[in-house]
Amino acid sequence: MDKQIYMDHAATTPVDPEVLEAMLPLFTNEYGNPSSIHRWGQRADYAITTAREEIAEVLRCEADEIIFTSCGSESDNLALRGIALEARELGKGNHLIVSAIEHPAILRTAQQLQNHHGFDITILPVDQHGLTSPRDLKTVIQPDTFLVSIMYANNEIGVVQPISDLAAITHEHNILFHSDAVQAAGQLPLDVETLGVDLMSVSAHKFYGPKGVGLLYAKRDTLTHSQQTGGSQENGLRAGTQNVPLIVGMATALKIVVARQQNDNSKMKTLRDRLIKAVLETISDSILTGHRTCRLPNNASFAFEGIDGNELIMHLDLLNVAASSGSACKTGNPEPSNVLTALALSPKLSLGSLRLSLGRDTNDSDIEYLQQVLPKVINNMRGTP
Amino acid sequence: MKKDRIAVAMSGGVDSSVAAALLKNQGHDIFGLMLRLWSEPGQDNKGQNRCCSPASVSRARQVAAILDIPFFVIDSRKEFHQNVVQFFIDKYSAGVTPNPCLECNRNIRWGHLMHKALSMGATRIATGHYARIIQNKDKWQLLRGCDNSKDQSYALSMLGQSDLRRTLFPIGSYTKNKIRSLANDFDLPVAQRQDSQDLCFLADKDYRRFMHDYAPESLNPGPIMNTSGETLGQHKGLPLYTIGQRKGIGVSAPEPLYVLSKNQSNNTLIVDKIDKLGKSHLKAKKVNWISGTSTEHKIRAKVQIRYTAKAVGAWIKPIDDNEVEVEFDHQINDITPGQAAVFYQDSVCLGGGIID
């Protein structure tokens, strides 16, 4: 079999074998419902309580400030809708601010709050590198703003926002601050004290944990309204029997990723910088999208003039390379994403985006292979020899 | 040496899925391509082309995953609309009955899709058509599929040598039943699906409604006459009638009346009794000879005038490189301008032209 190079870790990561091992007994032997009174329930409850405490230690928060959910999108939905409902009820305001490069889980939720529930939203623009500026934020805050939501690190272009500065300004106006940290988790510090966030979304499958589980950090007393109603699990903020194996898997994965973080990051950064340098040097009419330094260690994202990003992904797949594009979607609808649009790239560039995202096992020979094939593919597609 | 790579046009249906599986089993380096085609928005199809609905895409992707091959969707909506839908509207508006499948094969499958496949490093494409290709000395020949009831060579009669040498029809030698059982053997989750639909881009199956919505200016009422020149009533616009049509003409008569022809120049619909319907000759234009060379002398062949019609014995007389006259051995009904007349000698398809 030919070499397969997975360069799409921003889409998802494989489950760490140690994580899998931690989860397996919870499917079959320890199958109790954490809400049950008997010892089966007690053991399951113990498993998720331990997981909650382990995660709280990483986030440097209280265990009861963590709400387990089914994914990052659900966490985003819960944060925005929950806070909006409460603001409505208590008359705390009617206006929320989100950045222009948020994940659709934030953008579409905010749009729905605007279109169907009468909230006002302001979309905070970003500069050509995708950075939001604290000064701009200051100018769009209104007396009735109740929430600011700005993502920690962007999924497409890897730009990392100055979260603590943005949060500080928000707090000066007594407004809550949420951050979608789904893409950042695993590579950047999640210490909520230092970041200054009131709410933060995380998803396990971005850091070698299982799919189907995420969490919302919500500072005590900030979130009082659930979205999914029913039983009183998760302090009444998220009804439904907890997914014990996946929650334990998420905690295990987080512990491992934090322990390895420094080493993995510096290794990925070295490889990534070599890749970025090679691409920009060998491929004409190419740019690095996002910020040169305020950037996730594993993200190398580009735009190539005159290239259909969708097709580029197909060519790379045929060369056994998994990558993705903000201009691509698997059912074939080539339109630039809201992120690329927000960067105000020329149309010629914005349809030709490519995201290569490294993982902890990406190695020298993977990068070398890409250095070889990528210029060839681009030249072929451009019809230049 | 590197094996040559084959792009398989996949629809999620049983035929193209088995075609892919057969090639994969023979050890070819293959990948799947699916066309996303234009579709009329709204109504019961939810704006989805019946050939490439999200359900079909996910089914095709599922098959690709089972076969462990790359699979991509190519957005051909613009090309399809320009070359097939607009063609369909234009031809109906001009009073003839077009065959969009032929046009789709010519411009989309052996045009856009072939082009994409080659640009992605494929040397050939494969499709799930019931037809065969053989090499005879230095020429490529198109043959009918072995399953007579499913043969699709009619809609492929516009292919040329450069198309055929780059094309594979992996299922052409099998019967539909055999393909279904092969799908089972390969564990492909497709066996109960319906065949691909013609007029796949309509929201419903009603082309008349489509013409009302998309080309209302082409629908001008005019007289209905019989062959003796008597006016029998009024038609609602020539595009709404097809040669051989009996129902829905809107004229009551003691004996059933059939649409014989449409006279575009004076916007008249000609109808009469069934004995007037038959004709023994036709003229075909835009003739494609699959061999690449037209015949100089008149030849014997069997000629098929519709996808589902039986091929009938005839003489084909060349007028020039692009036009022929077809003289049938006996009268046949329903010769319809705009449809293809396709020529066969035994199971070899010689080519065809558009009935004038």
Short mmCIF file of C-alpha atoms in Angstrom, two decimals, chain A residues 1 308 310-311 313-320 329-334 380-381, chain B residues 2 5 30-31 33 36 57 61 68 70-75 77 116 119-121:
data_model
loop_
_atom_site.label_atom_id
_atom_site.label_comp_id
_atom_site.label_asym_id
_atom_site.label_seq_id
_atom_site.Cartn_x
_atom_site.Cartn_y
_atom_site.Cartn_z
CA MET A 1 0.00 0.00 0.00
CA ASP A 308 -10.20 25.63 -7.51
CA ASN A 310 -12.26 21.88 -4.20
CA GLU A 311 -10.39 20.27 -7.07
CA ILE A 313 -8.39 18.48 -2.51
CA MET A 314 -9.38 15.82 -5.06
CA HIS A 315 -5.95 15.84 -6.69
CA LEU A 316 -4.29 15.53 -3.30
CA ASP A 317 -6.60 12.68 -2.31
CA LEU A 318 -5.53 10.85 -5.48
CA LEU A 319 -1.96 11.35 -4.27
CA ASN A 320 -2.95 9.88 -0.90
CA CYS A 329 -17.44 21.10 0.47
CA LYS A 330 -17.89 17.43 -0.12
CA THR A 331 -21.07 17.77 -2.12
CA GLY A 332 -19.49 20.18 -4.54
CA ASN A 333 -20.47 23.78 -4.08
CA PRO A 334 -17.46 25.99 -4.65
CA ASN A 380 -0.61 20.95 -13.48
CA MET A 381 -3.88 22.52 -12.49
CA LYS B 2 2.44 3.13 -13.35
CA ARG B 5 -6.06 5.21 -13.84
CA ILE B 30 -9.94 3.68 -10.06
CA PHE B 31 -11.71 6.61 -8.50
CA LEU B 33 -16.79 10.87 -9.99
CA ARG B 36 -23.97 17.46 -9.75
CA VAL B 57 -24.56 11.25 -3.44
CA ARG B 61 -20.00 7.75 -1.42
CA ASP B 68 -12.08 1.87 -0.78
CA PRO B 70 -11.56 8.07 -3.76
CA PHE B 71 -14.87 9.65 -4.73
CA PHE B 72 -15.64 13.24 -5.71
CA VAL B 73 -18.64 15.27 -6.78
CA ILE B 74 -18.12 17.53 -9.77
CA ASP B 75 -20.31 20.59 -9.97
CA ARG B 77 -24.82 22.55 -12.85
CA LYS B 116 -12.26 16.55 -15.41
CA SER B 119 -7.24 16.53 -15.74
CA MET B 120 -7.18 14.37 -12.63
CA GLY B 121 -4.80 11.92 -14.19
#
